[in-house]
């Protein structure tokens, strides 16, 4: 029998046998955790295995020197910070240059929008994908009802706090109305990174979507309000108003705790079982165990990989 433990003084999660677990001395309970987790401002969130390879390009001496920490803002995941060396050079910018997100994956940071002649789109920048404050809040360490929006696997599922479910439905109805009242013949020449309005071929409804890839007359779109990725014709894209561009994203990207970091990858059987148990629009009871960048590590009542005592 083993228990999963989160270390407080070092960023690590371990599975330990029951016989190695002990109650700490009372004096230890009053000592605050020595490891403070922060979010690096404007640095893409990349899976550890991929990031490790990319970071080999960075001079390790620049990361080992004393750094100045500047707090930019405070979000659900903690302090969002910028690290500066003795000369005031941003370590964040250094890391952002080498941590590159593959273009055909779900954007984990707001994609850069290239300036292309004769292409017109709103100058308003959408919320940054790498900032947890860009999403509708999902409280930490609290049991709460949530609505399943989309499920790809136990490590990639998307939910909306049940308290905001009606707000999302109203926003969707608003998008349908905007599209219906838009002048016929309105078109947009999309560019990678642009947040637009797209018509899904799955249900013929309009959604917000970020363009993550373009190929001839097709566009690959990520929907930040539901979590799905879809290829659509460019003709199914309309411009999005500034106020709708600025809105926070509704879909919170989650990973089930039993399939979290350090755990064995989900099998095909487990993937299908989780999909069947978590159909779209189902309401579940969940608890946010941890926030890793913009990904929530959650425990859903009734969904377990192992038999729990």
mmCIF file of C-alpha atoms in Angstrom:
data_model
loop_
_atom_site.group_PDB
_atom_site.id
_atom_site.type_symbol
_atom_site.label_atom_id
_atom_site.label_comp_id
_atom_site.label_asym_id
_atom_site.label_seq_id
_atom_site.Cartn_x
_atom_site.Cartn_y
_atom_site.Cartn_z
ATOM 1 C CA UNK A 1 0.000 0.000 0.000
ATOM 2 C CA UNK A 2 1.336 3.394 -1.005
ATOM 3 C CA UNK A 3 0.284 7.023 -0.694
ATOM 4 C CA UNK A 4 1.043 9.880 -3.064
ATOM 5 C CA UNK A 5 2.793 12.702 -1.210
ATOM 6 C CA UNK A 6 3.462 16.293 -2.254
ATOM 7 C CA UNK A 7 6.763 17.573 -0.855
ATOM 8 C CA UNK A 8 6.469 21.029 0.715
ATOM 9 C CA UNK A 9 10.145 22.030 0.768
ATOM 10 C CA UNK A 10 11.002 20.713 -2.710
ATOM 11 C CA UNK A 11 8.912 20.660 -5.876
ATOM 12 C CA UNK A 12 8.360 16.926 -6.081
ATOM 13 C CA UNK A 13 5.524 14.428 -5.744
ATOM 14 C CA UNK A 14 6.351 10.903 -4.576
ATOM 15 C CA UNK A 15 4.653 7.573 -3.958
ATOM 16 C CA UNK A 16 5.730 6.232 -0.553
ATOM 17 C CA UNK A 17 4.896 3.043 1.348
ATOM 18 C CA UNK A 18 2.684 3.478 4.398
ATOM 19 C CA UNK A 19 5.456 2.209 6.683
ATOM 20 C CA UNK A 20 7.709 5.127 5.671
ATOM 21 C CA UNK A 21 5.145 7.774 6.654
ATOM 22 C CA UNK A 22 5.390 9.409 10.083
ATOM 23 C CA UNK A 23 3.646 12.222 11.926
ATOM 24 C CA UNK A 24 6.066 15.197 12.035
ATOM 25 C CA UNK A 25 7.056 16.768 15.382
ATOM 26 C CA UNK A 26 4.660 19.556 16.458
ATOM 27 C CA UNK A 27 7.397 22.181 16.027
ATOM 28 C CA UNK A 28 7.652 21.360 12.298
ATOM 29 C CA UNK A 29 3.992 22.104 11.700
ATOM 30 C CA UNK A 30 4.524 25.823 12.341
ATOM 31 C CA UNK A 31 7.330 26.141 9.762
ATOM 32 C CA UNK A 32 6.050 27.466 6.414
ATOM 33 C CA UNK A 33 7.005 25.594 3.220
ATOM 34 C CA UNK A 34 10.507 26.491 2.034
ATOM 35 C CA UNK A 35 9.729 25.909 -1.656
ATOM 36 C CA UNK A 36 7.641 28.704 -3.146
ATOM 37 C CA UNK A 37 6.177 27.956 -6.565
ATOM 38 C CA UNK A 38 5.918 30.862 -8.992
ATOM 39 C CA UNK A 39 4.789 31.334 -12.591
ATOM 40 C CA UNK A 40 7.323 32.838 -15.008
ATOM 41 C CA UNK A 41 5.785 35.776 -16.846
ATOM 42 C CA UNK A 42 5.512 35.310 -20.666
ATOM 43 C CA UNK A 43 7.349 31.951 -20.607
ATOM 44 C CA UNK A 44 5.461 29.161 -22.450
ATOM 45 C CA UNK A 45 4.236 26.194 -20.419
ATOM 46 C CA UNK A 46 5.931 23.118 -21.924
ATOM 47 C CA UNK A 47 5.812 19.474 -20.733
ATOM 48 C CA UNK A 48 8.889 18.698 -18.638
ATOM 49 C CA UNK A 49 10.352 16.075 -21.005
ATOM 50 C CA UNK A 50 10.237 18.451 -23.978
ATOM 51 C CA UNK A 51 11.429 21.447 -21.956
ATOM 52 C CA UNK A 52 14.448 19.541 -20.610
ATOM 53 C CA UNK A 53 15.795 19.022 -24.129
ATOM 54 C CA UNK A 54 15.163 22.638 -25.128
ATOM 55 C CA UNK A 55 16.843 24.019 -21.992
ATOM 56 C CA UNK A 56 20.120 22.311 -22.920
ATOM 57 C CA UNK A 57 20.633 25.316 -25.214
ATOM 58 C CA UNK A 58 20.702 27.673 -22.220
ATOM 59 C CA UNK A 59 23.963 28.578 -20.507
ATOM 60 C CA UNK A 60 23.477 27.000 -17.082
ATOM 61 C CA UNK A 61 25.677 29.664 -15.488
ATOM 62 C CA UNK A 62 22.989 32.247 -16.260
ATOM 63 C CA UNK A 63 20.464 30.191 -14.274
ATOM 64 C CA UNK A 64 22.804 29.448 -11.343
ATOM 65 C CA UNK A 65 23.676 33.062 -10.540
ATOM 66 C CA UNK A 66 21.812 35.159 -7.925
ATOM 67 C CA UNK A 67 18.719 36.648 -9.532
ATOM 68 C CA UNK A 68 16.325 39.437 -8.717
ATOM 69 C CA UNK A 69 12.651 38.427 -8.614
ATOM 70 C CA UNK A 70 10.093 41.025 -9.688
ATOM 71 C CA UNK A 71 6.436 40.214 -8.966
ATOM 72 C CA UNK A 72 4.258 41.134 -11.973
ATOM 73 C CA UNK A 73 0.904 39.992 -10.601
ATOM 74 C CA UNK A 74 -0.725 37.450 -8.284
ATOM 75 C CA UNK A 75 -2.868 34.734 -9.849
ATOM 76 C CA UNK A 76 -4.588 31.505 -8.787
ATOM 77 C CA UNK A 77 -1.316 29.595 -9.198
ATOM 78 C CA UNK A 78 0.605 32.098 -7.064
ATOM 79 C CA UNK A 79 2.917 34.952 -7.940
ATOM 80 C CA UNK A 80 3.634 35.687 -11.596
ATOM 81 C CA UNK A 81 7.238 36.875 -11.714
ATOM 82 C CA UNK A 82 10.084 38.059 -13.911
ATOM 83 C CA UNK A 83 13.663 37.034 -13.110
ATOM 84 C CA UNK A 84 16.484 39.506 -13.768
ATOM 85 C CA UNK A 85 20.243 38.983 -13.580
ATOM 86 C CA UNK A 86 22.734 41.437 -12.039
ATOM 87 C CA UNK A 87 22.775 43.482 -15.257
ATOM 88 C CA UNK A 88 18.995 43.683 -15.453
ATOM 89 C CA UNK A 89 18.718 41.203 -18.332
ATOM 90 C CA UNK A 90 15.438 39.265 -18.297
ATOM 91 C CA UNK A 91 15.904 35.531 -17.756
ATOM 92 C CA UNK A 92 12.262 35.118 -18.798
ATOM 93 C CA UNK A 93 13.062 36.389 -22.293
ATOM 94 C CA UNK A 94 16.027 34.026 -22.482
ATOM 95 C CA UNK A 95 13.843 31.033 -21.594
ATOM 96 C CA UNK A 96 10.991 32.100 -23.877
ATOM 97 C CA UNK A 97 13.367 32.056 -26.866
ATOM 98 C CA UNK A 98 14.278 28.385 -26.412
ATOM 99 C CA UNK A 99 10.975 27.011 -25.117
ATOM 100 C CA UNK A 100 9.112 26.808 -28.396
ATOM 101 C CA UNK A 101 5.621 25.314 -28.641
ATOM 102 C CA UNK A 102 5.069 23.120 -31.692
ATOM 103 C CA UNK A 103 2.651 24.875 -34.057
ATOM 104 C CA UNK A 104 0.338 21.894 -34.457
ATOM 105 C CA UNK A 105 -0.336 21.535 -30.731
ATOM 106 C CA UNK A 106 -2.823 23.303 -28.497
ATOM 107 C CA UNK A 107 -1.323 26.750 -27.825
ATOM 108 C CA UNK A 108 -0.003 26.975 -24.264
ATOM 109 C CA UNK A 109 0.977 30.586 -24.665
ATOM 110 C CA UNK A 110 -0.542 33.297 -26.796
ATOM 111 C CA UNK A 111 0.914 32.755 -30.301
ATOM 112 C CA UNK A 112 2.713 35.697 -31.847
ATOM 113 C CA UNK A 113 0.682 37.389 -34.579
ATOM 114 C CA UNK A 114 2.845 38.253 -37.612
ATOM 115 C CA UNK A 115 2.290 41.527 -39.411
ATOM 116 C CA UNK A 116 1.185 40.627 -42.929
ATOM 117 C CA UNK A 117 0.433 43.241 -45.620
ATOM 118 C CA UNK A 118 -3.193 43.646 -46.686
ATOM 119 C CA UNK A 119 -4.514 41.550 -43.793
ATOM 120 C CA UNK A 120 -6.841 43.369 -41.438
ATOM 121 C CA UNK A 121 -7.742 42.193 -37.959
ATOM 122 C CA UNK A 122 -8.374 43.624 -34.516
ATOM 123 C CA UNK A 123 -5.228 45.073 -32.867
ATOM 124 C CA UNK A 124 -6.604 43.955 -29.500
ATOM 125 C CA UNK A 125 -4.506 41.128 -28.057
ATOM 126 C CA UNK A 126 -6.417 38.126 -26.638
ATOM 127 C CA UNK A 127 -5.690 36.895 -23.078
ATOM 128 C CA UNK A 128 -2.298 35.199 -22.745
ATOM 129 C CA UNK A 129 -2.665 31.415 -22.764
ATOM 130 C CA UNK A 130 0.288 31.012 -20.375
ATOM 131 C CA UNK A 131 -1.340 33.133 -17.638
ATOM 132 C CA UNK A 132 -3.770 31.399 -15.296
ATOM 133 C CA UNK A 133 -5.521 34.765 -14.848
ATOM 134 C CA UNK A 134 -6.615 34.528 -18.516
ATOM 135 C CA UNK A 135 -9.131 31.821 -17.597
ATOM 136 C CA UNK A 136 -12.449 31.831 -15.740
ATOM 137 C CA UNK A 137 -11.388 30.987 -12.141
ATOM 138 C CA UNK A 138 -11.269 27.417 -10.814
ATOM 139 C CA UNK A 139 -10.560 27.623 -7.044
ATOM 140 C CA UNK A 140 -7.692 25.644 -5.521
ATOM 141 C CA UNK A 141 -8.167 23.126 -2.680
ATOM 142 C CA UNK A 142 -11.946 23.344 -2.858
ATOM 143 C CA UNK A 143 -14.567 20.711 -3.712
ATOM 144 C CA UNK A 144 -16.788 22.157 -6.403
ATOM 145 C CA UNK A 145 -19.287 21.138 -9.084
ATOM 146 C CA UNK A 146 -18.008 21.394 -12.653
ATOM 147 C CA UNK A 147 -19.288 20.702 -16.155
ATOM 148 C CA UNK A 148 -17.326 18.496 -18.542
ATOM 149 C CA UNK A 149 -16.640 20.400 -21.778
ATOM 150 C CA UNK A 150 -14.280 18.095 -23.674
ATOM 151 C CA UNK A 151 -12.218 14.970 -22.973
ATOM 152 C CA UNK A 152 -9.232 13.722 -24.975
ATOM 153 C CA UNK A 153 -7.596 11.601 -22.288
ATOM 154 C CA UNK A 154 -7.077 11.474 -18.495
ATOM 155 C CA UNK A 155 -4.328 14.086 -18.903
ATOM 156 C CA UNK A 156 -6.215 16.344 -21.268
ATOM 157 C CA UNK A 157 -9.743 17.174 -20.262
ATOM 158 C CA UNK A 158 -11.512 20.506 -20.026
ATOM 159 C CA UNK A 159 -14.094 21.694 -17.510
ATOM 160 C CA UNK A 160 -16.070 24.777 -16.543
ATOM 161 C CA UNK A 161 -17.043 25.664 -12.982
ATOM 162 C CA UNK A 162 -20.786 24.912 -12.703
ATOM 163 C CA UNK A 163 -21.312 28.398 -11.273
ATOM 164 C CA UNK A 164 -20.264 29.845 -14.666
ATOM 165 C CA UNK A 165 -22.036 27.314 -16.897
ATOM 166 C CA UNK A 166 -25.029 29.547 -17.613
ATOM 167 C CA UNK A 167 -22.673 32.454 -18.326
ATOM 168 C CA UNK A 168 -20.907 30.337 -20.953
ATOM 169 C CA UNK A 169 -24.251 29.380 -22.518
ATOM 170 C CA UNK A 170 -25.266 33.038 -22.686
ATOM 171 C CA UNK A 171 -21.945 33.926 -24.284
ATOM 172 C CA UNK A 172 -22.432 31.184 -26.879
ATOM 173 C CA UNK A 173 -25.925 32.483 -27.654
ATOM 174 C CA UNK A 174 -24.382 35.937 -28.054
ATOM 175 C CA UNK A 175 -21.881 34.599 -30.621
ATOM 176 C CA UNK A 176 -24.676 32.938 -32.630
ATOM 177 C CA UNK A 177 -26.532 36.259 -32.702
ATOM 178 C CA UNK A 178 -23.422 38.198 -33.773
ATOM 179 C CA UNK A 179 -22.767 35.753 -36.609
ATOM 180 C CA UNK A 180 -26.394 35.803 -37.762
ATOM 181 C CA UNK A 181 -26.475 39.614 -37.888
ATOM 182 C CA UNK A 182 -23.108 40.068 -39.586
ATOM 183 C CA UNK A 183 -23.263 41.489 -43.108
ATOM 184 C CA UNK A 184 -23.350 38.836 -45.795
ATOM 185 C CA UNK A 185 -20.056 38.613 -47.595
ATOM 186 C CA UNK A 186 -18.036 39.489 -44.484
ATOM 187 C CA UNK A 187 -14.750 37.615 -44.649
ATOM 188 C CA UNK A 188 -11.467 37.511 -42.778
ATOM 189 C CA UNK A 189 -8.010 36.485 -43.928
ATOM 190 C CA UNK A 190 -6.770 34.705 -40.796
ATOM 191 C CA UNK A 191 -3.195 34.582 -39.543
ATOM 192 C CA UNK A 192 -1.669 32.164 -37.062
ATOM 193 C CA UNK A 193 -2.306 33.313 -33.506
ATOM 194 C CA UNK A 194 -5.451 35.296 -34.315
ATOM 195 C CA UNK A 195 -8.545 34.819 -32.143
ATOM 196 C CA UNK A 196 -11.553 34.645 -34.446
ATOM 197 C CA UNK A 197 -15.096 33.346 -34.612
ATOM 198 C CA UNK A 198 -15.380 29.910 -36.243
ATOM 199 C CA UNK A 199 -18.251 27.678 -37.311
ATOM 200 C CA UNK A 200 -17.705 24.087 -36.226
ATOM 201 C CA UNK A 201 -18.512 21.383 -38.751
ATOM 202 C CA UNK A 202 -19.522 19.108 -35.856
ATOM 203 C CA UNK A 203 -22.674 21.033 -34.873
ATOM 204 C CA UNK A 204 -22.730 24.071 -37.216
ATOM 205 C CA UNK A 205 -22.464 26.433 -34.220
ATOM 206 C CA UNK A 206 -20.130 29.416 -33.815
ATOM 207 C CA UNK A 207 -17.284 29.450 -31.274
ATOM 208 C CA UNK A 208 -14.246 31.518 -30.460
ATOM 209 C CA UNK A 209 -11.159 29.894 -31.936
ATOM 210 C CA UNK A 210 -7.432 30.556 -32.106
ATOM 211 C CA UNK A 211 -5.780 29.824 -35.446
ATOM 212 C CA UNK A 212 -2.886 27.429 -34.776
ATOM 213 C CA UNK A 213 -2.113 26.332 -38.343
ATOM 214 C CA UNK A 214 -3.026 27.318 -41.905
ATOM 215 C CA UNK A 215 -2.757 25.129 -44.989
ATOM 216 C CA UNK A 216 -4.234 26.225 -48.318
ATOM 217 C CA UNK A 217 -7.991 26.689 -47.758
ATOM 218 C CA UNK A 218 -8.056 24.986 -44.335
ATOM 219 C CA UNK A 219 -7.345 26.244 -40.827
ATOM 220 C CA UNK A 220 -6.553 24.287 -37.689
ATOM 221 C CA UNK A 221 -8.384 25.883 -34.783
ATOM 222 C CA UNK A 222 -8.185 25.543 -31.006
ATOM 223 C CA UNK A 223 -11.367 26.499 -29.138
ATOM 224 C CA UNK A 224 -10.314 28.039 -25.786
ATOM 225 C CA UNK A 225 -13.846 27.988 -24.380
ATOM 226 C CA UNK A 226 -14.341 24.220 -24.796
ATOM 227 C CA UNK A 227 -10.898 22.712 -25.381
ATOM 228 C CA UNK A 228 -11.380 20.987 -28.738
ATOM 229 C CA UNK A 229 -9.196 21.244 -31.851
ATOM 230 C CA UNK A 230 -10.774 21.117 -35.305
ATOM 231 C CA UNK A 231 -9.830 21.652 -38.946
ATOM 232 C CA UNK A 232 -12.284 23.910 -40.769
ATOM 233 C CA UNK A 233 -12.516 25.726 -44.114
ATOM 234 C CA UNK A 234 -11.211 29.292 -44.023
ATOM 235 C CA UNK A 235 -14.652 30.298 -45.312
ATOM 236 C CA UNK A 236 -16.061 29.277 -41.886
ATOM 237 C CA UNK A 237 -14.140 32.056 -40.117
ATOM 238 C CA UNK A 238 -15.506 35.476 -39.166
ATOM 239 C CA UNK A 239 -13.878 38.417 -37.347
ATOM 240 C CA UNK A 240 -14.384 38.744 -33.597
ATOM 241 C CA UNK A 241 -15.278 42.004 -31.877
ATOM 242 C CA UNK A 242 -12.784 43.616 -29.486
ATOM 243 C CA UNK A 243 -14.910 43.052 -26.374
ATOM 244 C CA UNK A 244 -15.260 39.348 -27.207
ATOM 245 C CA UNK A 245 -11.519 39.064 -27.876
ATOM 246 C CA UNK A 246 -10.748 40.391 -24.389
ATOM 247 C CA UNK A 247 -12.986 37.933 -22.530
ATOM 248 C CA UNK A 248 -11.378 35.279 -20.336
ATOM 249 C CA UNK A 249 -11.285 31.698 -21.623
ATOM 250 C CA UNK A 250 -13.954 29.395 -20.203
ATOM 251 C CA UNK A 251 -12.290 25.971 -20.511
ATOM 252 C CA UNK A 252 -9.872 24.964 -17.738
ATOM 253 C CA UNK A 253 -7.285 22.412 -18.895
ATOM 254 C CA UNK A 254 -7.145 19.575 -16.344
ATOM 255 C CA UNK A 255 -5.266 16.339 -15.635
ATOM 256 C CA UNK A 256 -6.644 13.616 -13.367
ATOM 257 C CA UNK A 257 -4.339 13.193 -10.381
ATOM 258 C CA UNK A 258 -3.882 9.428 -10.887
ATOM 259 C CA UNK A 259 -2.377 10.126 -14.321
ATOM 260 C CA UNK A 260 -0.310 13.144 -13.282
ATOM 261 C CA UNK A 261 3.384 13.863 -13.677
ATOM 262 C CA UNK A 262 5.597 10.899 -12.914
ATOM 263 C CA UNK A 263 2.803 8.402 -13.470
ATOM 264 C CA UNK A 264 2.623 5.806 -16.236
ATOM 265 C CA UNK A 265 0.918 7.052 -19.397
ATOM 266 C CA UNK A 266 -2.742 6.174 -19.828
ATOM 267 C CA UNK A 267 -3.501 3.007 -21.767
ATOM 268 C CA UNK A 268 -6.025 2.986 -24.607
ATOM 269 C CA UNK A 269 -8.447 1.120 -22.362
ATOM 270 C CA UNK A 270 -8.088 3.779 -19.652
ATOM 271 C CA UNK A 271 -8.580 6.574 -22.189
ATOM 272 C CA UNK A 272 -11.810 5.043 -23.470
ATOM 273 C CA UNK A 273 -13.043 4.318 -19.932
ATOM 274 C CA UNK A 274 -12.499 7.929 -18.857
ATOM 275 C CA UNK A 275 -14.238 9.231 -22.000
ATOM 276 C CA UNK A 276 -17.247 7.007 -21.333
ATOM 277 C CA UNK A 277 -17.432 8.029 -17.671
ATOM 278 C CA UNK A 278 -17.081 11.747 -18.456
ATOM 279 C CA UNK A 279 -19.429 12.593 -21.355
ATOM 280 C CA UNK A 280 -19.757 16.210 -22.462
ATOM 281 C CA UNK A 281 -22.060 18.392 -20.266
ATOM 282 C CA UNK A 282 -21.962 15.890 -17.373
ATOM 283 C CA UNK A 283 -21.760 17.592 -13.973
ATOM 284 C CA UNK A 284 -19.098 16.173 -11.648
ATOM 285 C CA UNK A 285 -17.716 16.888 -8.194
ATOM 286 C CA UNK A 286 -14.026 17.675 -8.329
ATOM 287 C CA UNK A 287 -11.226 19.052 -6.203
ATOM 288 C CA UNK A 288 -8.279 21.015 -7.573
ATOM 289 C CA UNK A 289 -5.214 19.445 -5.974
ATOM 290 C CA UNK A 290 -2.567 21.613 -7.628
ATOM 291 C CA UNK A 291 -2.075 24.204 -10.354
ATOM 292 C CA UNK A 292 0.855 23.520 -12.690
ATOM 293 C CA UNK A 293 1.240 26.598 -14.889
ATOM 294 C CA UNK A 294 -2.225 26.809 -16.444
ATOM 295 C CA UNK A 295 -3.031 23.128 -15.997
ATOM 296 C CA UNK A 296 -5.152 21.996 -13.052
ATOM 297 C CA UNK A 297 -4.365 18.684 -11.369
ATOM 298 C CA UNK A 298 -7.778 17.448 -10.226
ATOM 299 C CA UNK A 299 -9.477 14.587 -8.440
ATOM 300 C CA UNK A 300 -12.988 13.749 -9.678
ATOM 301 C CA UNK A 301 -15.267 11.825 -7.360
ATOM 302 C CA UNK A 302 -15.817 8.326 -8.740
ATOM 303 C CA UNK A 303 -12.900 8.445 -11.226
ATOM 304 C CA UNK A 304 -9.829 6.544 -10.014
ATOM 305 C CA UNK A 305 -7.029 4.613 -11.632
ATOM 306 C CA UNK A 306 -6.255 2.560 -8.562
ATOM 307 C CA UNK A 307 -8.415 1.129 -5.823
ATOM 308 C CA UNK A 308 -8.320 3.560 -2.922
ATOM 309 C CA UNK A 309 -8.464 2.579 0.700
#
